[in-house]
Coordinates of C-alpha atoms in Angstrom, one line a residue:
Chain B
X750 CA -44.0 66.8 128.3
X751 CA -43.6 70.1 128.8
X752 CA -39.8 70.7 127.5
X753 CA -40.5 69.3 124.4
X754 CA -43.2 71.8 123.5
X755 CA -41.2 74.5 123.4
X756 CA -40.5 75.1 119.8
X757 CA -44.1 74.3 119.1
X758 CA -45.6 77.8 118.8
X759 CA -42.7 79.3 116.4
X760 CA -44.6 78.5 112.9
X761 CA -48.0 80.2 114.0
X762 CA -46.1 83.7 116.0
X763 CA -48.5 85.7 117.6
X764 CA -45.9 88.6 117.6
X765 CA -48.2 91.9 117.3
X766 CA -51.1 90.3 119.4
X767 CA -51.2 92.7 122.2
X768 CA -51.2 89.6 125.4
X769 CA -54.0 89.5 127.0
X770 CA -54.3 87.5 130.5
X771 CA -57.1 88.7 132.7
X772 CA -60.6 87.1 134.8
X773 CA -61.3 86.9 130.6
X774 CA -59.1 83.8 130.4
X775 CA -59.1 81.9 133.2
X776 CA -62.0 79.7 131.3
X777 CA -60.2 79.1 128.5
X778 CA -57.6 77.7 130.5
X779 CA -60.1 75.0 132.1
X780 CA -62.1 74.2 129.1
X781 CA -57.9 73.6 127.6
X782 CA -57.3 71.3 130.1
X783 CA -60.3 69.4 130.4
X784 CA -59.5 69.1 126.4
X785 CA -55.7 68.3 127.6
X786 CA -56.8 65.9 129.8
X787 CA -59.4 64.0 127.1
X788 CA -56.4 63.4 124.9
X789 CA -54.0 61.9 127.6
X790 CA -56.6 59.5 128.6
X791 CA -56.0 56.9 125.6
X792 CA -52.0 57.4 127.3
X793 CA -52.8 56.9 130.2
X794 CA -54.7 53.9 130.4
X795 CA -52.0 52.3 127.9
X796 CA -49.6 52.7 130.3
X797 CA -51.5 52.3 133.9
X798 CA -52.7 48.8 132.1
X799 CA -49.5 47.9 130.6
X800 CA -48.0 47.8 134.1
X801 CA -50.8 46.1 135.7
X802 CA -50.8 42.3 135.6
X803 CA -53.5 40.7 134.0
X804 CA -56.0 39.2 136.8
X805 CA -55.7 43.2 138.0
X806 CA -56.4 44.5 134.4
X807 CA -59.7 43.1 134.5
X808 CA -61.3 43.5 137.1
X809 CA -64.8 45.4 138.6
X810 CA -64.2 47.7 140.4
X811 CA -62.4 49.2 137.4
X812 CA -58.3 50.3 139.2
X813 CA -57.5 53.8 138.1
X814 CA -54.7 53.6 139.6
X815 CA -52.6 49.7 139.2
X816 CA -51.6 48.6 142.9
X817 CA -49.4 46.1 141.8
X818 CA -47.6 47.4 139.3
X819 CA -45.0 45.6 137.3
X820 CA -43.0 44.9 134.8
X821 CA -44.4 41.4 133.7
X822 CA -46.0 42.2 130.4
X823 CA -43.1 44.3 129.3
X824 CA -41.0 41.6 130.0
X825 CA -43.3 39.0 128.0
X826 CA -43.5 41.6 124.6
X827 CA -40.2 41.8 123.9
X828 CA -40.0 37.8 124.4
X829 CA -42.1 36.9 122.9
X830 CA -42.1 33.5 120.7
X831 CA -44.7 35.2 118.0
X832 CA -42.3 37.8 117.6
X833 CA -40.0 40.2 118.3
X834 CA -41.1 43.7 119.2
X835 CA -37.4 44.9 118.8
X836 CA -36.4 43.7 115.8
X837 CA -40.0 45.1 114.0
X838 CA -38.8 48.0 114.9
X839 CA -35.4 47.2 113.5
X840 CA -37.3 46.5 110.3
X841 CA -39.7 49.8 109.7
X842 CA -36.4 52.0 110.7
X843 CA -33.4 50.0 108.0
X844 CA -36.8 50.0 105.4
X845 CA -38.0 53.9 106.2
X846 CA -34.4 55.2 106.0
X847 CA -33.2 53.1 102.7
X848 CA -36.5 54.6 100.8
X849 CA -36.3 58.4 102.5
X850 CA -32.2 58.8 101.1
X851 CA -33.6 57.7 98.6
X852 CA -36.3 59.3 97.8
X853 CA -35.5 62.6 98.3
X854 CA -31.9 61.7 96.4
X855 CA -34.2 60.6 93.4
X856 CA -36.5 63.6 93.9
X857 CA -33.9 66.4 94.2
X858 CA -32.3 65.5 91.0
X859 CA -35.7 65.4 89.2
X860 CA -36.6 68.5 90.1
X861 CA -33.4 70.8 89.5
X862 CA -33.8 70.5 85.9
X863 CA -36.8 70.7 85.8
X864 CA -36.9 73.5 87.6
X865 CA -33.7 75.1 86.1
X866 CA -32.8 73.8 83.1
X867 CA -34.8 74.4 79.6
X868 CA -34.8 71.2 77.1
X869 CA -37.8 70.3 74.5
X870 CA -40.7 69.1 76.8
X871 CA -39.6 69.7 80.2
X872 CA -43.2 70.9 80.8
X873 CA -45.1 68.4 79.7
X874 CA -42.7 65.9 81.5
X875 CA -43.8 68.0 85.3
X876 CA -48.1 67.6 84.4
X877 CA -47.5 63.7 83.2
X878 CA -45.5 63.5 86.4
X879 CA -48.2 65.9 88.3
X880 CA -51.0 63.9 86.8
X881 CA -49.5 60.6 88.4
X882 CA -51.0 62.8 92.2
X883 CA -55.0 62.4 90.9
X884 CA -54.6 58.6 90.5
X885 CA -56.0 57.6 93.6
X886 CA -53.8 55.2 95.5
X887 CA -56.2 51.5 95.6
X888 CA -55.9 52.1 92.4
X889 CA -52.9 50.4 91.5
X890 CA -53.3 47.6 95.2
X891 CA -53.9 45.1 93.6
X892 CA -52.1 45.4 90.4
X893 CA -48.6 46.3 92.9
X894 CA -49.4 42.6 94.1
X895 CA -49.3 40.8 91.7
X896 CA -46.1 43.0 90.6
X897 CA -44.6 42.0 93.3
X898 CA -45.0 38.6 93.1
X899 CA -44.1 38.0 89.9
X900 CA -40.6 40.3 90.9
X901 CA -40.2 37.5 93.8
X902 CA -40.7 40.6 96.1
X903 CA -43.2 38.7 98.4
X904 CA -41.3 39.3 101.9
X905 CA -38.5 41.1 100.9
X906 CA -38.1 45.0 102.1
X907 CA -37.6 46.0 97.9
X908 CA -41.5 45.7 98.0
X909 CA -41.5 48.6 100.5
X910 CA -39.0 50.9 99.5
X911 CA -38.8 50.4 95.0
X912 CA -42.4 50.8 94.6
X913 CA -42.8 53.8 96.5
X914 CA -39.8 55.7 95.2
X915 CA -41.2 57.8 91.8
X916 CA -43.5 60.7 94.2
X917 CA -45.0 63.4 92.4
X918 CA -45.2 65.2 95.5
X919 CA -41.7 64.7 96.3
X920 CA -40.5 66.4 92.8
X921 CA -43.4 69.1 93.4
X922 CA -42.2 70.4 95.9
X923 CA -38.3 71.1 95.7
X924 CA -39.1 71.8 92.2
X925 CA -41.4 75.0 93.5
X926 CA -38.3 75.6 95.6
X927 CA -35.3 75.4 92.9
X928 CA -37.2 77.7 91.1
X929 CA -37.7 80.2 94.0
X930 CA -33.5 80.4 94.5
X931 CA -31.9 83.1 92.7
X932 CA -30.5 82.4 89.1
X933 CA -27.3 85.1 90.7
X934 CA -25.2 82.1 92.7
X935 CA -26.1 79.1 90.0
X936 CA -24.2 81.6 87.2
X937 CA -21.4 82.6 89.7
X938 CA -20.7 78.7 89.9
X939 CA -20.9 78.1 86.0
X940 CA -18.4 81.2 85.5
X941 CA -16.4 78.8 88.3
X942 CA -15.9 75.7 86.0
X943 CA -18.7 74.1 87.7
X944 CA -21.6 71.6 85.5
X945 CA -24.7 71.2 86.3
X946 CA -23.8 68.4 88.9
X947 CA -21.8 70.5 90.7
X948 CA -23.8 73.3 90.5
X949 CA -26.7 71.1 92.0
X950 CA -24.6 69.4 94.6
X951 CA -22.5 72.7 96.4
X952 CA -24.8 75.4 95.8
X953 CA -29.2 74.0 95.0
X954 CA -28.7 71.7 97.9
X955 CA -27.2 73.8 100.6
X956 CA -29.6 75.7 99.9
X957 CA -32.6 73.7 100.0
X958 CA -31.6 72.6 103.5
X959 CA -35.3 73.6 104.8
X960 CA -37.1 71.8 101.6
X961 CA -34.7 68.5 101.5
X962 CA -35.6 68.4 105.2
X963 CA -39.4 68.5 104.7
X964 CA -39.4 65.9 102.4
X965 CA -37.5 64.1 104.6
X966 CA -39.5 64.6 107.3
X967 CA -42.8 63.4 105.8
X968 CA -40.9 60.2 103.4
X969 CA -40.0 58.9 106.9
X970 CA -42.9 58.9 108.3
X971 CA -45.1 57.9 105.3
X972 CA -42.4 55.2 105.2
X973 CA -42.9 54.1 109.1
X974 CA -47.1 54.4 109.3
X975 CA -47.5 52.6 106.1
X976 CA -50.0 50.0 107.6
X977 CA -51.7 49.0 104.0
X978 CA -49.2 47.3 101.5
X979 CA -47.4 45.7 104.2
X980 CA -50.1 44.3 105.8
X981 CA -49.9 41.7 102.4
X982 CA -46.8 41.9 100.8
X983 CA -44.8 40.8 104.3
X984 CA -46.5 37.7 106.2
X985 CA -43.0 36.8 107.3
X986 CA -43.2 36.9 111.3
X987 CA -39.0 37.9 110.8
X988 CA -39.9 41.0 108.0
X989 CA -42.8 42.8 109.5
X990 CA -42.9 46.6 110.1
X991 CA -43.8 48.0 113.6
X992 CA -47.1 48.8 113.2
X993 CA -48.0 45.2 111.3
X994 CA -46.5 43.5 113.7
X995 CA -48.2 45.2 116.6
X996 CA -51.3 43.7 114.7
X997 CA -50.4 40.5 114.8
X998 CA -50.2 40.7 118.1
X999 CA -53.2 41.9 119.0
X1000 CA -55.5 39.4 117.0
X1001 CA -53.2 37.0 118.7
X1002 CA -54.2 39.1 122.5
X1003 CA -57.0 39.7 121.5
X1004 CA -58.2 39.7 124.9
X1005 CA -54.7 40.2 127.1
X1006 CA -54.7 44.3 126.8
X1007 CA -51.9 44.3 129.4
X1008 CA -49.8 42.8 126.4
X1009 CA -51.0 44.8 124.4
X1010 CA -50.6 47.7 125.4
X1011 CA -47.1 46.6 126.5
X1012 CA -46.1 46.3 123.5
X1013 CA -48.5 49.8 121.9
X1014 CA -45.9 51.7 124.0
X1015 CA -42.9 49.8 123.3
X1016 CA -43.7 50.4 120.0
X1017 CA -44.6 54.7 120.6
X1018 CA -41.3 54.8 122.2
X1019 CA -39.4 55.9 119.3
X1020 CA -42.3 58.2 117.5
X1021 CA -41.8 60.0 120.8
X1022 CA -38.1 60.1 120.2
X1023 CA -38.1 60.5 116.9
X1024 CA -40.8 63.8 117.6
X1025 CA -38.3 65.7 120.6
X1026 CA -36.1 65.5 118.0
X1027 CA -37.9 66.7 114.1
X1028 CA -40.7 68.6 115.0
X1029 CA -39.2 71.5 114.3
X1030 CA -39.2 70.4 111.3
X1031 CA -42.3 68.3 111.6
X1032 CA -44.8 71.5 111.9
X1033 CA -42.5 73.7 110.2
X1034 CA -43.0 71.3 107.2
X1035 CA -47.1 70.5 108.1
X1036 CA -47.9 74.8 108.3
X1037 CA -45.7 75.9 104.9
X1038 CA -47.7 72.9 103.3
X1039 CA -51.2 73.7 101.0
X1040 CA -50.5 77.8 102.0
X1041 CA -50.2 79.1 99.3
X1042 CA -53.5 79.5 97.4
Chain J
X417 CA -21.4 78.9 102.6
X418 CA -18.2 79.4 100.2
X419 CA -19.5 79.5 95.9
X420 CA -15.9 79.3 95.7
X421 CA -15.5 75.7 93.7
X422 CA -11.6 74.1 93.5
X423 CA -11.1 74.3 90.5
X424 CA -8.7 72.0 90.1
X425 CA -11.6 69.0 90.3
X426 CA -12.9 70.5 86.9
X427 CA -11.6 69.7 83.8
X428 CA -13.4 72.2 81.7
X429 CA -13.1 70.9 78.0
X430 CA -14.9 67.7 77.7
X431 CA -17.5 68.4 80.5
X432 CA -18.5 71.9 78.6
X433 CA -18.9 70.1 75.5
X434 CA -21.4 66.7 77.3
X435 CA -23.1 69.9 79.3
X436 CA -23.6 71.3 75.4
X437 CA -25.1 68.4 74.0
X438 CA -28.6 68.4 74.8
X439 CA -28.8 65.2 77.3
X440 CA -27.8 66.6 80.4
X441 CA -32.1 67.3 81.5
X442 CA -32.3 63.6 80.1
X443 CA -29.7 62.1 82.7
X444 CA -31.2 62.7 85.9
X445 CA -35.0 62.7 85.1
X446 CA -34.0 59.1 84.1
X447 CA -34.0 57.4 87.4
X448 CA -37.8 58.6 87.9
X449 CA -38.6 58.4 84.7
X450 CA -38.3 54.8 84.6
X451 CA -39.3 53.5 87.4
X452 CA -42.3 56.4 87.6
X453 CA -42.7 54.1 84.6
X454 CA -42.5 50.6 86.3
X455 CA -44.6 50.6 89.1
X456 CA -46.6 53.6 89.1
X457 CA -48.0 55.1 85.4
X458 CA -47.8 51.0 84.3
X459 CA -49.4 48.8 87.2
X460 CA -52.8 50.9 86.8
X461 CA -53.0 50.3 82.8
X462 CA -51.8 46.5 84.3
X463 CA -54.7 47.0 86.7
X464 CA -57.6 47.8 83.7
X465 CA -55.8 44.9 82.2
X466 CA -56.4 42.5 84.8
X467 CA -59.9 43.3 85.0
X468 CA -61.2 43.2 82.4
X469 CA -59.7 39.1 82.3
X470 CA -60.6 36.6 84.7
X471 CA -57.3 36.1 86.5
X472 CA -56.4 33.2 88.6
X473 CA -52.6 33.4 90.6
X474 CA -52.3 29.2 89.7
X475 CA -54.3 28.8 86.2
X476 CA -52.5 28.7 83.0
X477 CA -55.1 30.8 80.7
X478 CA -57.3 33.9 81.6
X479 CA -59.3 34.3 79.2
X480 CA -60.9 37.9 78.6
X481 CA -64.0 38.8 79.8
X482 CA -64.7 42.0 78.7
X483 CA -66.2 43.7 82.0
X484 CA -68.0 40.7 84.0
X485 CA -66.7 41.7 86.5
X486 CA -67.8 45.6 86.7
X487 CA -71.1 44.6 85.6
X488 CA -71.7 41.8 88.2
X489 CA -71.3 44.9 90.3
X490 CA -74.4 46.0 90.0
X491 CA -75.7 42.1 90.0
X492 CA -77.2 42.8 93.8
X493 CA -77.9 39.1 93.3
X494 CA -74.3 38.5 94.2
X495 CA -73.2 38.9 97.1
X496 CA -69.6 40.9 96.2
X497 CA -72.2 43.8 94.8
X498 CA -74.2 43.7 97.8
X499 CA -71.2 43.5 100.3
X500 CA -68.3 45.5 97.6
X501 CA -71.5 48.7 98.3
X502 CA -72.0 48.3 101.9
X503 CA -68.2 48.7 102.6
X504 CA -68.6 51.6 99.8
X505 CA -71.6 52.8 101.7
X506 CA -70.1 52.6 105.2
X507 CA -66.7 54.8 103.8
X508 CA -68.8 57.4 102.7
X509 CA -70.9 57.3 105.7
X510 CA -67.8 58.1 108.2
X511 CA -66.6 60.5 105.9
X512 CA -69.6 62.4 106.0
X513 CA -70.0 61.3 109.9
X514 CA -65.4 62.7 111.1
X515 CA -64.4 65.4 108.6
X516 CA -67.1 68.0 109.4
X517 CA -65.8 66.7 113.1
X518 CA -62.9 66.9 112.1
X519 CA -62.5 70.2 110.7
X520 CA -64.6 72.0 113.5
X521 CA -63.4 70.5 116.4
X522 CA -59.8 71.0 115.0
X523 CA -60.7 75.5 114.0
X524 CA -61.7 75.4 117.6
X525 CA -58.3 74.3 119.2
X526 CA -56.9 76.8 116.9
X527 CA -59.1 79.6 118.0
X528 CA -58.6 78.3 121.3
X529 CA -54.5 78.5 121.1
X530 CA -53.0 80.8 118.8
X531 CA -53.4 83.6 121.4
X532 CA -50.7 83.7 124.4
X533 CA -52.0 81.3 127.7
X534 CA -49.9 79.3 130.0
X535 CA -48.7 76.8 129.1
X536 CA -50.2 77.1 125.4
X537 CA -46.8 74.7 123.7
X538 CA -47.8 72.1 126.3
X539 CA -51.3 72.0 125.2
X540 CA -49.9 71.6 121.5
X541 CA -47.5 69.4 121.4
X542 CA -51.3 66.9 123.6
X543 CA -52.9 67.8 121.1
X544 CA -50.2 67.4 118.1
X545 CA -49.1 64.0 119.8
X546 CA -51.4 61.5 119.1
X547 CA -50.8 62.0 115.1
X548 CA -47.8 60.9 115.2
X549 CA -48.9 56.8 116.3
X550 CA -49.0 54.8 114.0
X551 CA -52.6 53.6 113.0
X552 CA -52.7 50.2 114.6
X553 CA -51.0 51.5 118.3
X554 CA -53.6 53.7 117.6
X555 CA -56.8 50.7 117.2
X556 CA -55.3 49.2 119.8
X557 CA -55.7 51.8 122.1
X558 CA -59.3 52.8 121.4
X559 CA -60.8 49.3 121.3
X560 CA -59.4 48.8 124.4
X561 CA -60.1 52.2 125.9
X562 CA -64.3 51.0 124.9
X563 CA -63.9 47.8 125.6
X564 CA -67.2 46.0 125.8
X565 CA -66.6 45.3 129.8
X566 CA -63.6 47.0 131.2
X567 CA -62.4 49.6 129.1
X568 CA -62.0 52.7 129.9
X569 CA -65.2 54.5 128.2
X570 CA -67.4 51.7 129.9
X571 CA -65.5 51.7 133.3
X572 CA -66.3 55.8 133.9
X573 CA -70.4 55.4 132.7
X574 CA -71.2 52.3 135.9
X575 CA -68.0 52.8 138.3
X576 CA -68.3 56.9 138.7
X577 CA -72.2 57.7 137.0
X578 CA -73.8 54.1 137.9
X579 CA -74.9 53.7 134.1
X580 CA -74.5 50.6 132.5
X581 CA -71.7 49.5 130.1
X582 CA -72.2 49.7 126.6
X583 CA -71.3 47.1 124.1
X584 CA -69.4 49.0 121.7
X585 CA -68.1 47.5 119.8
X586 CA -70.0 44.1 119.2
X587 CA -73.4 46.1 118.2
X588 CA -74.2 47.8 115.1
X589 CA -74.5 51.6 114.4
X590 CA -72.6 52.0 117.5
X591 CA -69.3 50.8 116.6
X592 CA -68.9 54.0 114.4
X593 CA -68.1 56.0 118.0
X594 CA -65.3 54.4 118.7
X595 CA -64.0 54.8 115.4
X596 CA -65.0 58.8 115.6
X597 CA -63.6 59.0 117.9
X598 CA -60.4 57.4 117.5
X599 CA -59.2 58.9 114.4
X600 CA -60.7 62.7 115.7
X601 CA -58.4 61.8 118.7
X602 CA -56.0 60.9 116.5
X603 CA -55.4 63.4 113.1
X604 CA -57.2 66.8 115.1
X605 CA -53.8 67.8 115.6
X606 CA -52.5 67.3 111.9
X607 CA -55.2 70.4 110.9
X608 CA -54.7 72.1 114.4
X609 CA -51.3 72.8 113.4
X610 CA -52.5 74.8 109.7
X611 CA -55.0 76.0 111.4
X612 CA -52.5 77.5 113.6
X613 CA -50.0 78.9 111.1
X614 CA -53.0 80.6 108.9
X615 CA -54.8 82.7 112.1
X616 CA -51.6 83.7 112.8
X617 CA -50.8 85.6 109.6
X618 CA -54.1 87.0 110.0
X619 CA -53.1 90.6 110.7
X620 CA -53.9 92.5 114.1
X621 CA -55.1 95.5 112.5
X622 CA -57.6 94.1 110.9
X623 CA -59.5 93.2 114.6
X624 CA -58.4 96.9 116.1
X625 CA -60.1 98.6 113.6
X626 CA -63.2 95.5 113.8
X627 CA -62.6 97.2 117.7
X628 CA -63.4 100.9 116.9
X629 CA -66.3 99.7 115.3
X630 CA -67.3 98.3 118.7
X631 CA -67.3 94.7 116.9
X632 CA -67.5 92.3 119.2
X633 CA -65.8 88.4 119.2
X634 CA -68.4 86.7 117.4
X635 CA -69.1 89.1 114.7
X636 CA -64.8 89.1 114.5
X637 CA -65.5 85.7 113.6
X638 CA -67.6 85.8 111.0
X639 CA -66.2 88.4 108.7
X640 CA -62.8 88.3 109.7
X641 CA -60.9 85.1 110.8
X642 CA -63.9 82.4 109.1
X643 CA -63.8 84.3 105.7
X644 CA -59.1 85.2 105.7
X645 CA -59.2 81.9 107.2
X646 CA -61.5 80.2 103.9
X647 CA -57.8 78.8 101.8
X648 CA -57.1 76.3 104.3
X649 CA -60.8 75.9 105.5
X650 CA -60.4 74.5 102.4
X651 CA -56.5 72.4 102.1
X652 CA -57.9 70.6 105.7
X653 CA -61.3 69.6 104.3
X654 CA -60.0 68.3 100.7
X655 CA -57.3 66.7 102.3
X656 CA -59.5 65.3 105.6
X657 CA -62.1 64.1 102.8
X658 CA -59.0 62.1 100.7
X659 CA -57.3 60.4 104.5
X660 CA -61.3 59.9 104.4
X661 CA -62.3 58.0 102.1
X662 CA -59.1 55.9 102.9
X663 CA -60.7 54.2 105.2
X664 CA -58.5 50.9 106.6
X665 CA -56.3 50.7 109.8
X666 CA -59.5 52.2 111.9
X667 CA -62.0 49.5 111.5
X668 CA -59.1 47.3 110.9
X669 CA -58.0 47.7 114.3
X670 CA -61.0 48.4 116.6
X671 CA -63.7 46.7 114.6
X672 CA -62.4 44.4 112.6
X673 CA -65.3 45.4 109.8
X674 CA -68.0 44.3 112.3
X675 CA -70.0 44.1 113.6
X676 CA -71.9 41.9 110.4
X677 CA -70.1 44.3 108.0
X678 CA -71.2 48.0 109.2
X679 CA -68.2 49.4 109.7
X680 CA -65.7 47.5 107.3
X681 CA -64.0 50.1 104.8
X682 CA -63.9 50.1 100.4
X683 CA -60.8 49.4 101.1
X684 CA -60.8 46.3 103.7
X685 CA -63.3 44.6 101.6
X686 CA -61.3 45.1 98.0
X687 CA -57.9 44.2 100.1
X688 CA -60.5 40.3 101.8
X689 CA -61.6 39.6 97.7
X690 CA -57.9 40.0 96.5
X691 CA -56.3 38.4 99.3
X692 CA -58.8 35.5 101.1
X693 CA -60.5 34.6 98.2
X694 CA -58.1 34.9 95.7
X695 CA -60.7 36.6 93.9
X696 CA -57.9 39.7 91.6
X697 CA -59.7 40.7 88.6
X698 CA -62.5 41.3 90.5
X699 CA -61.2 43.1 93.3
X700 CA -58.8 45.0 90.7
X701 CA -62.5 46.2 88.7
X702 CA -63.6 47.2 92.5
X703 CA -60.9 49.1 93.0
X704 CA -61.3 51.2 89.3
X705 CA -64.8 51.6 90.8
X706 CA -63.7 52.5 94.1
X707 CA -60.7 55.1 92.6
X708 CA -63.6 56.5 89.6
X709 CA -65.5 57.5 92.9
X710 CA -62.4 59.6 94.7
X711 CA -61.3 60.9 91.3
X712 CA -64.7 62.3 89.7
X713 CA -65.2 63.8 94.2
X714 CA -61.8 65.2 93.6
X715 CA -62.3 67.0 90.6
X716 CA -65.7 68.6 92.3
X717 CA -63.9 69.6 94.4
X718 CA -60.8 71.0 93.6
X719 CA -63.3 73.0 90.7
X720 CA -65.1 74.1 93.5
X721 CA -61.7 75.5 95.2
X722 CA -60.8 77.0 91.5
X723 CA -64.6 79.0 91.6
X724 CA -64.7 80.1 95.2
X725 CA -60.6 81.2 95.3
X726 CA -61.7 83.6 91.5
X727 CA -65.1 85.2 93.8
X728 CA -63.0 85.2 96.8
X729 CA -60.2 88.2 94.6

């Protein structure tokens, strides 16, 4: 647990804070330990419950530590006829990856002219797109669902990818970043005979990798964690995404908490791995959002 | 990074003529605008159209009924109106209950953590990690934590403290506790990270100057830290309120809106009306009412933000 956190404090640098480690820090440290204990308690309860046989889960007095550890719950959840958790994981991964690639590409293509070209109607188009941020998502839920019926996209990954692609936030984020890039680089490339697409590909995008990655991380997380929409447009057991699939387990094994905890533990693993890989961008992206103004 | 391009790939004359035609920017915008019009702009209008008609998935005709479905929302003899406003009240209650806690606790954690301390990165990771779990995992986890008989909370109450177990999930009023505690545990890390970044940007010299004047911890917080954190606090506040309005997964998984609809959120009731009762027009009208309430609130907040920003400078 300590290793993955190594890069975390890089954002909030306290370089000019004098290191104060004296007796005053002991209560602060103890308080932090207590809070960490409270924060980790659900995780501990999840893992220990998941390796208890079902009779030990409900035994009284409470078994604080599993007396007869077993992987039976994991085996049952992974081979359940009521849905394949690994399949759901793959579905989520596939949908989130396709969505992320398309979304970042689309936002980059859109932000580029809005940030770096002059043409009639540019500002009007930008404010029109940005204005959609004010529309609460709930308003489009019902009509979008009816559209999915008409498109015959119920139980199709199309319904998980296309409707959310044209997001104003991504365009806004990339436009702000593109606008900050120096004009000279673009002009140099133009003198070399590059057309606008080549300028975008060879000049703008390589310089914008941090903001592209930030947007990609947000897009992937958003798609991976999406719960409301897939709950209604996907009902086919084989096509569920992970959050929705895990929730069907929750309705099926209402009282079998050993199996439920095994399934939540399995569902947490890819997220943990992703966190370890992306934490730098995740935290950096999070910290720069909204820091202006 | 090399900026010079392979010239042989660029046929100059034809490219020039097209680039000069003035159509280029619009071509770049075309794919986005198509998707934007089909999946963002059109659904808003279509949803309003649905709410003005009696929309039935199977029926051939969809007669125009005007504002009937909106009027029905104020006819409190109908269960729809009662359940809808009940769910709106629940969502508002959850927001009022959770937002101050979410802001205050995340600020508290950030204050505890921004100065160096042994194990700081570990603590930050511990507080941040729950936020990466999906809502269903978080919900199942907290349903189990607060299980009426044998959840960890009740196990601690009975086995360690010698108290009676409380039926958290099945008593009105108490059922909010698992929802709020779970949400707190789940989302506090994000807000804490925002605060940590902002705290790191406060110049240390301000505190040194205050110390020379003999300021102790509280005045330093009150007159330096808190005002300088103003913009972040507003940002955290606005985003947290908007997220709280979207309450859906937590109550769906932890309490399933119960007991007796006391924790049913607005979105949950709207989706119940649409997908369980097949009342799409009624649900569309409800989402417009709900969306309008959110919009008004957002506009108000932005006006307050703008005013504070003016006063701040």
